[in-house]
Coordinates of C-alpha atoms in Angstrom, one line a residue:
X1 CA -0.2 -53.6 56.1
X2 CA -1.4 -52.0 52.8
X3 CA -1.3 -48.4 54.2
X4 CA 1.9 -48.9 56.1
X5 CA 3.7 -50.4 53.1
X6 CA 2.4 -47.5 50.9
X7 CA 3.8 -44.9 53.3
X8 CA 7.2 -46.6 53.5
X9 CA 7.5 -46.7 49.7
X10 CA 6.4 -43.1 49.4
X11 CA 9.2 -42.0 51.8
X12 CA 11.8 -43.9 49.9
X13 CA 10.5 -42.6 46.6
X14 CA 10.6 -39.0 47.7
X15 CA 14.1 -39.2 49.2
X16 CA 15.3 -40.7 46.0
X17 CA 13.7 -37.9 43.9
X18 CA 15.0 -35.1 46.1
X19 CA 18.6 -36.2 46.7
X20 CA 19.1 -38.4 43.6
X21 CA 21.0 -40.7 45.9
X22 CA 19.6 -43.8 44.4
X23 CA 21.5 -44.6 41.2
X24 CA 20.4 -47.8 39.5
X25 CA 23.1 -50.4 39.6
X26 CA 21.5 -53.9 39.3
X27 CA 21.3 -55.6 35.9
X28 CA 20.6 -59.3 36.2
X29 CA 22.9 -61.6 34.2
X30 CA 21.0 -63.2 31.2
X31 CA 22.0 -66.6 32.4
X32 CA 20.3 -66.0 35.7
X33 CA 17.0 -64.9 34.4
X34 CA 14.6 -67.9 34.2
X35 CA 12.3 -68.1 31.1
X36 CA 9.4 -70.4 30.6
X37 CA 8.0 -71.3 27.2
X38 CA 4.5 -72.4 27.9
X39 CA 3.2 -75.2 25.7
X40 CA -0.4 -75.7 24.6
X41 CA -1.0 -78.3 27.4
X42 CA 0.3 -75.9 30.0
X43 CA 3.7 -77.6 30.4
X44 CA 6.7 -75.3 30.6
X45 CA 9.9 -75.6 28.7
X46 CA 12.5 -74.0 31.1
X47 CA 15.4 -72.0 29.8
X48 CA 17.2 -68.8 30.4
X49 CA 17.2 -65.3 28.9
X50 CA 20.4 -66.0 27.0
X51 CA 19.0 -69.1 25.1
X52 CA 15.2 -68.8 25.1
X53 CA 15.1 -67.5 21.5
X54 CA 16.7 -70.6 20.1
X55 CA 14.6 -72.8 22.4
X56 CA 11.4 -71.0 21.3
X57 CA 12.1 -71.3 17.6
X58 CA 12.7 -75.0 18.1
X59 CA 9.0 -75.4 19.2
X60 CA 6.7 -76.6 16.4
X61 CA 4.8 -73.7 14.9
X62 CA 6.3 -71.1 17.1
X63 CA 5.7 -67.5 15.8
X64 CA 2.9 -68.5 13.4
X65 CA 0.4 -66.6 15.5
X66 CA 0.6 -63.9 18.2
X67 CA 3.5 -64.1 20.6
X68 CA 2.8 -62.9 24.1
X69 CA 5.9 -62.2 26.3
X70 CA 5.3 -61.5 29.9
X71 CA 8.0 -59.8 32.1
X72 CA 7.3 -60.5 35.8
X73 CA 8.1 -57.8 38.3
X74 CA 7.5 -59.5 41.6
X75 CA 9.3 -62.5 43.1
X76 CA 7.5 -65.8 42.9
X77 CA 7.9 -66.3 46.6
X78 CA 4.8 -64.1 47.1
X79 CA 1.7 -66.2 47.3
X80 CA -0.3 -63.4 45.6
X81 CA 2.2 -63.2 42.7
X82 CA 2.4 -67.0 42.3
X83 CA -1.4 -67.2 42.1
X84 CA -1.6 -64.3 39.7
X85 CA 0.9 -65.8 37.3
X86 CA -0.8 -69.2 37.5
X87 CA -4.1 -67.6 36.5
X88 CA -2.5 -65.7 33.7
X89 CA -0.9 -68.8 32.2
X90 CA -4.1 -70.9 32.6
X91 CA -6.0 -68.2 30.8
X92 CA -3.6 -68.0 27.9
X93 CA -3.6 -71.8 27.6
X94 CA -7.4 -71.8 27.4
X95 CA -7.5 -69.0 24.9
X96 CA -4.9 -70.4 22.6
X97 CA -6.4 -73.9 22.6
X98 CA -9.9 -72.5 21.9
X99 CA -8.5 -70.5 18.9
X100 CA -6.9 -73.6 17.5
X101 CA -10.1 -75.7 17.9
X102 CA -12.1 -73.0 16.1
X103 CA -9.5 -73.1 13.3
X104 CA -9.7 -76.9 13.1
X105 CA -13.5 -76.7 13.0
X106 CA -13.5 -74.2 10.1
X107 CA -11.0 -76.4 8.2
X108 CA -13.1 -79.5 8.7
X109 CA -16.3 -77.7 7.6
X110 CA -14.5 -76.7 4.4
X111 CA -13.5 -80.4 3.9
X112 CA -17.0 -81.6 4.6
X113 CA -18.5 -79.3 1.9
X114 CA -16.4 -81.1 -0.7
X115 CA -17.4 -84.6 0.5
X116 CA -20.6 -86.6 0.5
X117 CA -20.2 -88.0 4.0
X118 CA -22.8 -86.7 6.4
X119 CA -21.0 -86.0 9.7
X120 CA -22.9 -85.8 13.0
X121 CA -22.0 -83.0 15.4
X122 CA -20.5 -85.4 17.9
X123 CA -18.3 -87.1 15.4
X124 CA -17.1 -83.7 14.2
X125 CA -16.3 -82.6 17.8
X126 CA -14.4 -85.8 18.4
X127 CA -12.4 -85.4 15.3
X128 CA -11.6 -81.8 16.2
X129 CA -9.9 -82.9 19.3
X130 CA -8.1 -85.8 17.5
X131 CA -6.7 -83.5 14.8
X132 CA -5.9 -80.7 17.2
X133 CA -2.7 -79.1 16.2
X134 CA -0.4 -76.9 18.4
X135 CA -2.2 -74.1 20.1
X136 CA -2.8 -70.9 18.3
X137 CA -0.5 -68.3 19.9
X138 CA 2.6 -68.6 22.0
X139 CA 3.3 -67.6 25.5
X140 CA 6.7 -66.8 27.0
X141 CA 7.3 -65.8 30.6
X142 CA 10.5 -63.9 31.4
X143 CA 10.8 -64.2 35.1
X144 CA 12.7 -61.0 35.9
X145 CA 10.9 -60.9 39.2
X146 CA 12.7 -63.9 40.5
X147 CA 16.0 -62.0 40.3
X148 CA 14.6 -59.3 42.6
X149 CA 15.3 -61.3 45.7
X150 CA 15.5 -58.3 48.1
X151 CA 14.2 -54.8 48.3
X152 CA 17.7 -53.4 47.4
X153 CA 17.7 -55.2 44.1
X154 CA 14.2 -54.1 43.4
X155 CA 15.0 -50.4 44.2
X156 CA 18.3 -50.4 42.3
X157 CA 17.1 -52.2 39.2
X158 CA 18.6 -50.5 36.1
X159 CA 15.4 -50.3 34.1
X160 CA 17.1 -48.9 30.9
X161 CA 19.9 -51.4 30.6
X162 CA 17.8 -54.4 31.7
X163 CA 15.2 -53.3 29.1
X164 CA 17.9 -52.9 26.4
X165 CA 19.1 -56.5 27.2
X166 CA 15.6 -57.9 26.8
X167 CA 14.9 -55.7 23.7
X168 CA 17.9 -57.3 22.1
X169 CA 16.3 -60.7 22.5
X170 CA 13.2 -59.4 20.8
X171 CA 15.3 -58.2 17.9
X172 CA 16.8 -61.7 17.8
X173 CA 13.3 -63.2 17.6
X174 CA 12.5 -61.0 14.7
X175 CA 15.7 -61.9 13.0
X176 CA 14.6 -65.5 13.3
X177 CA 11.3 -64.8 11.6
X178 CA 8.9 -63.4 14.3
X179 CA 7.6 -60.1 13.0
X180 CA 7.0 -57.2 15.4
X181 CA 3.3 -57.0 14.4
X182 CA 2.5 -60.2 16.4
X183 CA 4.5 -59.4 19.5
X184 CA 2.6 -58.3 22.6
X185 CA 5.0 -57.4 25.5
X186 CA 3.5 -57.3 29.0
X187 CA 5.3 -55.9 31.9
X188 CA 4.3 -56.3 35.5
X189 CA 5.1 -53.7 38.2
X190 CA 8.7 -52.4 37.8
X191 CA 9.0 -54.6 34.7
X192 CA 6.4 -52.4 32.9
X193 CA 9.1 -49.8 32.6
X194 CA 11.6 -52.5 31.5
X195 CA 9.1 -53.4 28.8
X196 CA 9.1 -49.8 27.7
X197 CA 12.9 -49.7 27.5
X198 CA 12.8 -52.9 25.6
X199 CA 10.4 -51.4 23.1
X200 CA 12.7 -48.4 22.7
X201 CA 15.7 -50.6 22.1
X202 CA 13.7 -52.6 19.5
X203 CA 12.7 -49.4 17.7
X204 CA 16.1 -47.9 17.8
X205 CA 17.7 -51.0 16.3
X206 CA 15.0 -52.0 13.7
X207 CA 13.2 -48.8 12.9
X208 CA 9.9 -50.5 13.7
X209 CA 7.7 -50.5 16.8
X210 CA 6.3 -53.5 18.7
X211 CA 2.6 -53.8 18.2
X212 CA 1.6 -53.5 21.8
X213 CA 3.0 -53.1 25.3
X214 CA 0.8 -53.5 28.3
X215 CA 1.8 -52.3 31.8
X216 CA 0.3 -54.2 34.7
X217 CA 0.4 -51.7 37.6
X218 CA 3.6 -49.8 36.4
X219 CA 5.7 -49.2 39.5
X220 CA 7.3 -46.1 40.9
X221 CA 10.9 -46.0 39.7
X222 CA 12.9 -45.6 42.9
X223 CA 16.3 -45.1 41.3
X224 CA 17.2 -43.4 38.0
X225 CA 19.9 -41.4 36.5
X226 CA 19.5 -37.6 36.5
X227 CA 18.4 -36.2 33.2
X228 CA 17.4 -39.6 31.9
X229 CA 13.8 -40.0 30.9
X230 CA 12.7 -43.4 32.0
X231 CA 9.5 -45.3 32.4
X232 CA 6.8 -46.8 30.2
X233 CA 5.2 -44.2 28.1
X234 CA 3.2 -43.6 24.9
X235 CA 5.3 -44.3 21.8
X236 CA 7.2 -47.2 23.3
X237 CA 5.0 -49.4 21.0
X238 CA 2.3 -48.8 18.4
X239 CA -0.1 -49.0 21.3
X240 CA 0.5 -48.8 25.0
X241 CA -2.1 -49.5 27.7
X242 CA -1.7 -49.6 31.5
X243 CA -3.8 -50.9 34.4
X244 CA -3.1 -49.1 37.7
X245 CA -4.1 -51.0 40.9
X246 CA -1.8 -49.4 43.5
X247 CA -1.3 -45.8 42.3
X248 CA -0.4 -44.5 45.8
X249 CA 1.6 -47.5 47.0
X250 CA 4.1 -49.4 44.8
X251 CA 2.4 -48.2 41.6
X252 CA 3.0 -44.9 39.9
X253 CA 0.4 -42.0 39.6
X254 CA 2.0 -41.0 36.3
X255 CA 0.1 -41.8 33.1
X256 CA 2.0 -44.5 31.2
X257 CA 0.1 -45.3 28.0
X258 CA -2.1 -44.2 25.2
X259 CA -4.9 -45.3 27.6
X260 CA -4.6 -45.8 31.4
X261 CA -7.2 -47.7 33.4
X262 CA -7.8 -47.0 37.1
X263 CA -10.0 -49.7 38.7
X264 CA -12.0 -48.0 41.4
X265 CA -10.1 -44.9 40.7
X266 CA -6.5 -43.9 41.7
X267 CA -5.9 -45.4 45.1
X268 CA -3.5 -47.1 47.5
X269 CA -4.9 -50.5 46.5
X270 CA -7.9 -52.0 44.8
X271 CA -10.8 -53.7 46.8
X272 CA -9.7 -57.0 48.4
X273 CA -6.0 -56.3 48.4
X274 CA -4.5 -56.5 51.9
X275 CA -0.9 -55.5 51.2
X276 CA 1.2 -53.7 48.6
X277 CA 2.2 -56.9 46.8
X278 CA -1.4 -58.1 46.5
X279 CA -2.4 -54.7 45.2
X280 CA 0.2 -54.9 42.4
X281 CA -0.7 -58.5 41.6
X282 CA -4.4 -57.6 41.1
X283 CA -3.6 -55.9 37.8
X284 CA -2.3 -59.3 36.6
X285 CA -5.4 -61.1 37.9
X286 CA -7.7 -58.6 36.1
X287 CA -5.8 -59.0 32.8
X288 CA -5.8 -62.8 33.2
X289 CA -9.6 -62.7 33.7
X290 CA -9.9 -60.7 30.4
X291 CA -7.9 -63.3 28.5
X292 CA -10.1 -66.2 29.6
X293 CA -12.6 -67.2 26.8
X294 CA -16.0 -65.7 27.5
X295 CA -14.7 -63.0 29.9
X296 CA -13.2 -60.6 27.3
X297 CA -15.7 -57.9 28.2
X298 CA -15.8 -58.4 32.0
X299 CA -14.2 -54.9 32.6
X300 CA -16.2 -52.1 31.0
X301 CA -14.8 -48.7 31.8
X302 CA -15.7 -45.1 30.9
X303 CA -13.6 -41.9 30.6
X304 CA -13.2 -40.2 33.9
X305 CA -10.4 -38.9 36.1
X306 CA -11.6 -40.2 39.5
X307 CA -14.1 -42.6 41.0
X308 CA -16.1 -39.6 42.2
X309 CA -16.4 -38.3 38.7
X310 CA -17.3 -41.8 37.5
X311 CA -20.1 -42.0 40.1
X312 CA -21.4 -38.5 39.3
X313 CA -21.7 -39.6 35.7
X314 CA -23.5 -42.8 37.0
X315 CA -21.1 -44.9 34.9
X316 CA -22.3 -43.3 31.7
X317 CA -19.8 -42.5 28.9
X318 CA -18.1 -44.0 25.9
X319 CA -17.7 -47.7 26.8
X320 CA -14.3 -49.3 26.6
X321 CA -13.1 -52.7 27.8
X322 CA -10.0 -53.1 29.9
X323 CA -7.8 -56.1 29.2
X324 CA -6.7 -58.2 26.2
X325 CA -9.5 -57.2 23.7
X326 CA -8.9 -53.5 24.0
X327 CA -9.7 -51.1 21.2
X328 CA -6.4 -49.7 19.9
X329 CA -8.0 -46.4 19.1
X330 CA -8.6 -45.6 22.8
X331 CA -6.9 -42.6 24.4
X332 CA -7.0 -41.0 27.8
X333 CA -8.0 -42.1 31.4
X334 CA -10.7 -44.6 32.1
X335 CA -12.3 -45.6 35.4
X336 CA -14.3 -48.7 36.3
X337 CA -15.5 -50.5 39.4
X338 CA -14.3 -54.0 40.2
X339 CA -15.2 -56.7 42.7
X340 CA -13.1 -57.5 45.7
X341 CA -13.1 -61.3 44.8
X342 CA -12.9 -63.3 41.6
X343 CA -14.6 -62.8 39.2
X344 CA -13.3 -59.3 39.5
X345 CA -15.1 -57.8 36.5
X346 CA -18.6 -56.4 36.8
X347 CA -19.4 -56.8 33.1
X348 CA -21.5 -53.7 33.2
X349 CA -21.4 -50.4 35.1
X350 CA -23.1 -50.3 38.5
X351 CA -26.2 -48.4 37.3
X352 CA -26.8 -50.9 34.5
X353 CA -26.5 -53.8 36.9
X354 CA -28.9 -52.3 39.4
X355 CA -31.4 -51.6 36.6
X356 CA -31.2 -55.1 35.3
X357 CA -31.6 -56.7 38.7
X358 CA -34.5 -54.4 39.5
X359 CA -36.3 -55.3 36.3
X360 CA -35.5 -59.0 36.8
X361 CA -37.1 -59.0 40.3
X362 CA -40.1 -57.1 39.1
X363 CA -40.7 -59.7 36.4
X364 CA -40.5 -62.5 39.0

């Protein structure tokens, strides 16, 4: 199914490129785009694109720390997509709660220094939980994917106008006190390009750039207007990174960011993905794994243009980490190897793992 799906998408893509027959025509109505504001306990406040800004600002402490906004690009009816989004939400809830606990602990330590009471560690831990405030960081899911109910809508999505519509909501957020420096916009599949267009709208209107846009397997754009440059690219935010997991299927082979990661090299689909949707969703799974506390460095990568070159170098090169905790100074193409099943990250390049295990067995 993976190879068959990839061939079909390639055909449609090339026909569209040659004849320019596919003109984008679908822009979802803001009142039809579901939005979830994810609370620190994982519960979702449900709203729509046309009212989420007001709903978000009504949440206690919203916008005091980083604000992550995820644009879905696949329908939730797909089991792979549903699982990927669940994992992403769980990871952010864990991360944001941990950050707040750490803040609480620091505050309590400061208070203890100015008191004579000798706290035990267990009492301190208990009080941390009791006094836990709202989580550090906010997560918003704009479920654009749920409006792509059939392939025609997906193929005909007007990336530019949909992005401008979402970009306006980001401007509204800033006008209500959320600075662009703390906004991280993440786009999945076709919505990676929508995120880029949203970033452009934001910059055109405000004169400022969003801090970061991440593309999770940016898709091939099947319909676009002639002479219109579209698609996620460097400059759409201060920093743009992309993870490509289905380069020769639904994904695009075109570089999209300041830095582009290719797990297992450019391919139809990464290990373990059995169809084109799963291959796209894997980028979301990888990113979710990198968000989870303790797994921030699960995906070490090195500069290379192909898996062959990566293996010829034996995984050596300037180390970079794919995912949330990326170095904003990175530029270029990076390759890494991933596992077919969760946990997907290998933590260290293959040669390092082999050397470690060999040494470990020798010691035993």
